Short mmCIF file of C-alpha atoms in Angstrom, two decimals:
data_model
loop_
_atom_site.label_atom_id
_atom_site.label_comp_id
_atom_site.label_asym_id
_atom_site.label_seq_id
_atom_site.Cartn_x
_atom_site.Cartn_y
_atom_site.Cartn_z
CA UNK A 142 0.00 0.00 0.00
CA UNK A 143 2.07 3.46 -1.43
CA UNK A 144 1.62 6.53 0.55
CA UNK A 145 -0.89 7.86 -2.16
CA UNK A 146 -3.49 5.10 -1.49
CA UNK A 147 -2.60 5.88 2.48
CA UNK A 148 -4.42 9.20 1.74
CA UNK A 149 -7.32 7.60 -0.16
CA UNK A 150 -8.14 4.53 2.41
CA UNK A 151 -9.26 4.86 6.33
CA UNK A 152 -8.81 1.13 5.98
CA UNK A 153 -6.42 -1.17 4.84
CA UNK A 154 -7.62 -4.72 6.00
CA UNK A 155 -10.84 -6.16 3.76
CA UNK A 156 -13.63 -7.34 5.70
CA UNK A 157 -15.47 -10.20 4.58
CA UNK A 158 -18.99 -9.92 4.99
CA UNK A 159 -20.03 -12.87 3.33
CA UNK A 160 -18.25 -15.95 1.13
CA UNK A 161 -19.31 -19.25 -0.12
CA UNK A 162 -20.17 -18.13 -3.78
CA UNK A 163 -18.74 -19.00 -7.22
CA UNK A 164 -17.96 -15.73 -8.91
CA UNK A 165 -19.61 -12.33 -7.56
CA UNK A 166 -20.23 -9.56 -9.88
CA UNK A 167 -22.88 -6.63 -10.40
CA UNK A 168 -22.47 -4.52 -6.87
CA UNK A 169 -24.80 -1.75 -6.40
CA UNK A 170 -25.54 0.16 -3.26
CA UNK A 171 -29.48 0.41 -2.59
CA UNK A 172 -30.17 3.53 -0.57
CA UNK A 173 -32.16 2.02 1.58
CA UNK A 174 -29.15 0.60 3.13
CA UNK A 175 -27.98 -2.56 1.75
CA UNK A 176 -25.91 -3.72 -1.80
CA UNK A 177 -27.01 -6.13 -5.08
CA UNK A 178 -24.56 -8.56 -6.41
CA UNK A 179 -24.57 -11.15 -8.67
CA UNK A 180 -22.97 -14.85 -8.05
CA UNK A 181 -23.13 -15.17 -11.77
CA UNK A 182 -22.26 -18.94 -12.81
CA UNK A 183 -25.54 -19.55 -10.57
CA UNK A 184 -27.51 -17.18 -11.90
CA UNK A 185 -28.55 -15.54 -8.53
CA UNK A 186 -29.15 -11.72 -7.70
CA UNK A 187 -28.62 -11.26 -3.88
CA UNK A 188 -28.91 -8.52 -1.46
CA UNK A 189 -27.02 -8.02 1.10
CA UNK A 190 -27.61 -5.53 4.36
CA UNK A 191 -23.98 -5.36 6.57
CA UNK A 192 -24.54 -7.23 9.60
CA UNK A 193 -26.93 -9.74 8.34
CA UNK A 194 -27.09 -12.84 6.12
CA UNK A 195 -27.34 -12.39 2.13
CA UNK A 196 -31.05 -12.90 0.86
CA UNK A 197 -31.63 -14.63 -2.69
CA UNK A 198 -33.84 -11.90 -4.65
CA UNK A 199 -33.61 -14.25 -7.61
CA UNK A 200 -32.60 -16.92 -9.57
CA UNK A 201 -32.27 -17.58 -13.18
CA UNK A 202 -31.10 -14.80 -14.10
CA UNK A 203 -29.18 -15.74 -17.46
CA UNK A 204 -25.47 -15.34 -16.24
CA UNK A 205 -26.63 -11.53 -14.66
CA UNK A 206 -23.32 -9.56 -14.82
CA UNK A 207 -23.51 -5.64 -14.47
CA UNK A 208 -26.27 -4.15 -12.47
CA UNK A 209 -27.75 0.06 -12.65
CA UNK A 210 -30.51 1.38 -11.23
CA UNK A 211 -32.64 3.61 -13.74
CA UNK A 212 -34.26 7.20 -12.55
CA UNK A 213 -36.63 5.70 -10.91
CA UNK A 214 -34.69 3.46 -9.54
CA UNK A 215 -35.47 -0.11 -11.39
CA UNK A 216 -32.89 -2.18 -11.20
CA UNK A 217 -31.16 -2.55 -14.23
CA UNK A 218 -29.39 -5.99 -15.51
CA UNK A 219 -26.99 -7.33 -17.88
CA UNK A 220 -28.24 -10.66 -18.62
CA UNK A 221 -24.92 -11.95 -20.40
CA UNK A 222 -26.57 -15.86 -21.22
CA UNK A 223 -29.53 -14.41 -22.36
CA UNK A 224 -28.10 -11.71 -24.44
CA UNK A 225 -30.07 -8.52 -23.44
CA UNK A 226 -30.28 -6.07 -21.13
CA UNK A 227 -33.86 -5.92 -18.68
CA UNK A 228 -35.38 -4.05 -16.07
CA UNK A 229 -37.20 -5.23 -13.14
CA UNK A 230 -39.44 -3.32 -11.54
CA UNK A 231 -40.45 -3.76 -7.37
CA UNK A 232 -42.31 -5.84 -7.75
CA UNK A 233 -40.73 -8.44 -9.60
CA UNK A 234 -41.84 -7.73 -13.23
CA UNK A 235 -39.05 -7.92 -16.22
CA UNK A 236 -38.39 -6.48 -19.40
CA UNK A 237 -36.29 -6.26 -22.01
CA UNK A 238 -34.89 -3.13 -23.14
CA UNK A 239 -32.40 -4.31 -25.83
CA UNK A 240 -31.92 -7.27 -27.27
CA UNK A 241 -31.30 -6.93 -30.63
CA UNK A 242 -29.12 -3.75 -32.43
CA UNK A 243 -30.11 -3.41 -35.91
CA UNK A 244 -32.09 -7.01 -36.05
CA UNK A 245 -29.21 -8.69 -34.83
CA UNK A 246 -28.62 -10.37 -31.54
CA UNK A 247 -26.30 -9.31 -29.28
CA UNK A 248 -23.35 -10.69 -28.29
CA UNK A 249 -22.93 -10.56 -24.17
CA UNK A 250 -24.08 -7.57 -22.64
CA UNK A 251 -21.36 -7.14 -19.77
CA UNK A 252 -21.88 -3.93 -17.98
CA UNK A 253 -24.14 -0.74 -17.53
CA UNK A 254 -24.06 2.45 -16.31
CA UNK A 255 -27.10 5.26 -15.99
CA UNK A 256 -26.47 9.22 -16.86
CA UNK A 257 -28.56 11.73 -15.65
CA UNK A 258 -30.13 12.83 -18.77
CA UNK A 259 -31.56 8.96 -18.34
CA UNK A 260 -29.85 7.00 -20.77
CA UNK A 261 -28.31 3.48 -20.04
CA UNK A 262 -24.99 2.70 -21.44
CA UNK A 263 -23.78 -0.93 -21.55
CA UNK A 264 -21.09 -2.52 -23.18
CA UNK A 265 -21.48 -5.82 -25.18
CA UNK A 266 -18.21 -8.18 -25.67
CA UNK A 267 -18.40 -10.71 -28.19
CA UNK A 268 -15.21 -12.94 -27.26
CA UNK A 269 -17.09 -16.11 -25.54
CA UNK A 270 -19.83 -15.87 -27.58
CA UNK A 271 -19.09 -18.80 -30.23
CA UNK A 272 -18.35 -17.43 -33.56
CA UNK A 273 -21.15 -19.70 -34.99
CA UNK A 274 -23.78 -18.01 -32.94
CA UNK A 275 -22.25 -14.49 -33.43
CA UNK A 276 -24.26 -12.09 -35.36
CA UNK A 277 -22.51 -8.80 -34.46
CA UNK A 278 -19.18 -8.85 -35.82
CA UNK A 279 -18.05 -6.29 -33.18
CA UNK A 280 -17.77 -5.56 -30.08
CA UNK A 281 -19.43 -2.42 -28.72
CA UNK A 282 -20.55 0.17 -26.44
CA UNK A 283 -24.05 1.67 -26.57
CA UNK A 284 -26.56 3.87 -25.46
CA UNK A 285 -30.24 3.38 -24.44
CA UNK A 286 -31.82 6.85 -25.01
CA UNK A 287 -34.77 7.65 -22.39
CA UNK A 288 -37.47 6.90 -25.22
CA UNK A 289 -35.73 3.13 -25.57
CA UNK A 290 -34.20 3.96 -29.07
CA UNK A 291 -30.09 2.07 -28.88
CA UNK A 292 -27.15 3.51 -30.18
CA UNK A 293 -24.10 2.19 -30.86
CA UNK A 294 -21.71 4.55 -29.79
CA UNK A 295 -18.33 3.03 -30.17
CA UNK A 296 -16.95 -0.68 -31.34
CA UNK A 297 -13.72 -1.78 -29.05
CA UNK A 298 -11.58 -5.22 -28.93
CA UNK A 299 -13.36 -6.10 -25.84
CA UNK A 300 -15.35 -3.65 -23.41
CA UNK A 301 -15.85 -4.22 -19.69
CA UNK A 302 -16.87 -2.45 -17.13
CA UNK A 303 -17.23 1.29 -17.44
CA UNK A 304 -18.13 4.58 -15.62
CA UNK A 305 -18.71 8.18 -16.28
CA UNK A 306 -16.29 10.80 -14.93
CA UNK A 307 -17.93 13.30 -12.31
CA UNK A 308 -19.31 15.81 -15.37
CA UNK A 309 -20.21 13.27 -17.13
CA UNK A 310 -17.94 14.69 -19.87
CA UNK A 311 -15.39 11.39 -19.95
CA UNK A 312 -16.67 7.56 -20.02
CA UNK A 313 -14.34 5.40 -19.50
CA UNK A 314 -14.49 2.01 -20.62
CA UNK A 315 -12.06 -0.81 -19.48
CA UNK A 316 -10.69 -3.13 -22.37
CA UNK A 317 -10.10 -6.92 -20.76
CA UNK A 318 -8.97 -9.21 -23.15
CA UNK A 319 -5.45 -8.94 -25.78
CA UNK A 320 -4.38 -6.03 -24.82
CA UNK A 321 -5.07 -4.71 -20.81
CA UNK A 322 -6.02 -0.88 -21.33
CA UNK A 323 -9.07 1.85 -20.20
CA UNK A 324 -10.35 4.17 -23.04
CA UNK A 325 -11.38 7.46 -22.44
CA UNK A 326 -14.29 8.54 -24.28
CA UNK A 327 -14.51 12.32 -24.24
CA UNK A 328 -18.61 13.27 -24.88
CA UNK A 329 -20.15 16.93 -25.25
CA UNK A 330 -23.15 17.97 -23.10
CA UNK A 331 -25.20 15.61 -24.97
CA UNK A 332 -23.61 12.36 -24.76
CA UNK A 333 -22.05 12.62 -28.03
CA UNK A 334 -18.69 11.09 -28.69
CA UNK A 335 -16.39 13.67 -29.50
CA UNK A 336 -13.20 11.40 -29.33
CA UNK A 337 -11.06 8.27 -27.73
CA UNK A 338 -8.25 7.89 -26.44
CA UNK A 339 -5.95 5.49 -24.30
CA UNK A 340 -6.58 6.26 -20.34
CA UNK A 341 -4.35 4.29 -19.06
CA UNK A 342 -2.30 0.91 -19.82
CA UNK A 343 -3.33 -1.73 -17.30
CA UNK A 344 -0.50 -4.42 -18.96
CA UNK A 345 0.95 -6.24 -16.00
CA UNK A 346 3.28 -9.33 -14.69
CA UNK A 347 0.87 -10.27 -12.02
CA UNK A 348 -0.42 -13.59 -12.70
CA UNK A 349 -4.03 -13.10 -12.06
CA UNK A 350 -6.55 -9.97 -12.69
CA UNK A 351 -7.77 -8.74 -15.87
CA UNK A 352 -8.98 -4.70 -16.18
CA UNK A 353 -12.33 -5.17 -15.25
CA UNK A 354 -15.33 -3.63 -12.73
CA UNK A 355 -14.84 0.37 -12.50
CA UNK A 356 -16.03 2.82 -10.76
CA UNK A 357 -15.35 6.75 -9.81
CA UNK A 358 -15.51 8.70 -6.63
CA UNK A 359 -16.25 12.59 -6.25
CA UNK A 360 -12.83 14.03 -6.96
CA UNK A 361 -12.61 12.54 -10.19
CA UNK A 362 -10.17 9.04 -9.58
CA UNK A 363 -10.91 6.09 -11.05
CA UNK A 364 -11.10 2.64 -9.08
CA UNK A 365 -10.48 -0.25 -11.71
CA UNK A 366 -10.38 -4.01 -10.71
CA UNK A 367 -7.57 -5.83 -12.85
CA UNK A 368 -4.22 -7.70 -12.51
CA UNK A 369 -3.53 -8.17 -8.74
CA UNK A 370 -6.08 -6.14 -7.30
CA UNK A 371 -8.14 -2.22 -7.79
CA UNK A 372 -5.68 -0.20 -9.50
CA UNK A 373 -6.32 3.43 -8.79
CA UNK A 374 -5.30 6.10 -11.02
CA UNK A 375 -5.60 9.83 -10.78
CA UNK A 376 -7.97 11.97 -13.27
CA UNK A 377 -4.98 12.58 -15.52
CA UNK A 378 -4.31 8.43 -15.80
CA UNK A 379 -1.50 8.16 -13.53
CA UNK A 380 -1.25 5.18 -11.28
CA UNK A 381 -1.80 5.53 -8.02
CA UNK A 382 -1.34 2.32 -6.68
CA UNK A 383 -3.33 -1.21 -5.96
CA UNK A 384 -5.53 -2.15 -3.09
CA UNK A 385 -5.01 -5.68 -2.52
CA UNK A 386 -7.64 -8.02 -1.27
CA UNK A 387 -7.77 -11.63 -0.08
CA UNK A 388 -9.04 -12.27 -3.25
CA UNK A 389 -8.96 -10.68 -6.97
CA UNK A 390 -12.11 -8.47 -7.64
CA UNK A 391 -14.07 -8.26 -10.62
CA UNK A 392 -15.72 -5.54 -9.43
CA UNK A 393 -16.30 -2.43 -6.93
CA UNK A 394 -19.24 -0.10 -5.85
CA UNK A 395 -19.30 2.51 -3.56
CA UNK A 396 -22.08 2.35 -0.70
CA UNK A 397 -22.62 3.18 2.70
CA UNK A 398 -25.02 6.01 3.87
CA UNK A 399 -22.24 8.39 3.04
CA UNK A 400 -20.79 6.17 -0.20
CA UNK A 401 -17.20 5.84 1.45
CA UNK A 402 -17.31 1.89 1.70
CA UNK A 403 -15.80 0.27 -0.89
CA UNK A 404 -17.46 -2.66 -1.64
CA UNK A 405 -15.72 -5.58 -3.65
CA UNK A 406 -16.69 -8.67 -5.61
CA UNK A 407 -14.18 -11.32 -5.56
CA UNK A 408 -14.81 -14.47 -6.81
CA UNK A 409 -16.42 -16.45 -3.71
CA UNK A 410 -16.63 -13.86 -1.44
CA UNK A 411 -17.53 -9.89 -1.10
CA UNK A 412 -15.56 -7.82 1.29
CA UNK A 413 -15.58 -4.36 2.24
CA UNK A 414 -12.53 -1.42 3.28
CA UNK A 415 -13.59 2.12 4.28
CA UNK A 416 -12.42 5.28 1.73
CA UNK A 417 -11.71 8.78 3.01
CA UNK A 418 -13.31 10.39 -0.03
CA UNK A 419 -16.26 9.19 -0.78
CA UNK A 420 -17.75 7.42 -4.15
CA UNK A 421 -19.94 9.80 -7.29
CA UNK A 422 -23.10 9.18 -6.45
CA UNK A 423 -25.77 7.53 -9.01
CA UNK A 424 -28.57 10.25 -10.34
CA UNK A 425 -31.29 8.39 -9.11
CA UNK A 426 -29.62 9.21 -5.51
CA UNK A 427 -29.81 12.60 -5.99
CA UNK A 428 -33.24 12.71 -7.17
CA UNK A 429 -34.63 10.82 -4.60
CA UNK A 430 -32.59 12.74 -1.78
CA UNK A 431 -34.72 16.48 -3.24
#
């Protein structure tokens, strides 16, 4: 742990708060005072409050992978098996937002991400999708506009997780497989992409970790799971260091009442360290706080 990251934790030991799982994903803070995550080779969405026992909120979920929340707060889902992106409502209803771009199916949906205008953004690897059952030839990220109309916004070798910087002006988007890299894609006030370029190289000699989960916290640094644990880097792409955990994370939220625990999903277990500077909220937290 480098003096930088001494200035950025409060904590340096993970907590586990609960193990036993085959590969965690998808964490998202609830407001109401407990995370999501995904054990995704079992196709179960759980919830989690700190202090108590996980609770199955559902099962066959088709591989669910990245997890959102909308405006008004629907849970959002990347249903990698199944090959869309849904929402669920409260109350347990489902639907598909995007299955298809262009009449074609896509590949994997992997991750997602909600902007305050409303719109969804989720990237869609191809990779472990046969090439038989492929009908994309790329790899992409897109956009789900508030009236449901997709967009494919940019193709890439193979896109992760991703997050939007605090102006929503940058959206990084973490490359996993080939080469081990985060674009940067630099948008105007509308969400248009203006131009990319390389973030930050993520190549490494540690033997296990690929750039993966990301997130952002309020003074602009980005948290990105990959080779040997959540590399940190500051708004201009330099590395601030790694925070190592028992085991390597696939991804990160924010959460807590004031979004300063970081909260990590790695492989059979989630654990938790405390930040000094806390995480960029999601708009639907705003809106609800007014």
């Amino acid at each position: 742990m480098g003096d930088d990251l001494s200035k950025l934790l409060e904590t340096t030991q993970a907590e586990r708060l609960a193990t036993g799982f085959l590969f965690t994903e998808g964490p998202l803070w609830h407001p109401d005072g407990f995370y999501y995550f995904v054990d995704i080779r079992r196709s179960n969405l759980h919830k989690l409050t700190p202090g108590k026992e996980p609770e199955l909120v559902r099962s066959n979920t088709g591989e669910g992978n990245g997890t959102t929340f909308d405006l008004q707060g629907r849970l959002v889902i990347c249903e990698g098996g199944h090959r869309r992106v849904t929402r669920w409502s409260a109350d347990g209803r489902s639907e598909i937002l995007v299955d298809r771009y262009e009449g074609k199916r896509l590949n994997r949906p992997n991750d997602v991400v909600c902007r305050s205008d409303g719109s969804l953004w989720f990237t869609d690897p191809g990779l472990r999708v046969p090439l038989a059952e492929r009908e994309l030839s790329y790899a992409g990220v897109y956009r789900i506009a508030p009236d449901g109309a997709t967009t494919l916004m940019a193709d890439c070798e193979y896109p992760n997780g991703l997050a939007f910087s605090p102006d929503e002006r940058v959206l990084y988007v973490a490359n996993t497989r080939w080469t081990a890299y985060i674009h940067a894609f630099e948008l105007d006030a509308a969400g248009k992409v203006l131009r990319r370029r390389i973030f930050a190289d993520m190549s490494s000699d540690e033997p296990d970790g690929v750039p993966d989960g990301m997130k952002v916290d309020v003074e602009g640094r980005i948290y990105c799971t990959g080779p040997g644990g959540t590399w940190v880097f500051a708004p201009d792409g330099t590395r601030l260091g790694i925070i190592r955990t028992p085991e390597i994370p696939a991804n990160l939220a924010f959460g807590g009442p004031d979004l300063r625990t970081l909260f990590f999903t790695a492989r059979t277990s989630v654990y938790t360290l405390r930040a000094k500077v806390p995480g960029q909220s999601h708009p639907w937290y705003r809106l609800r706080a007014r």
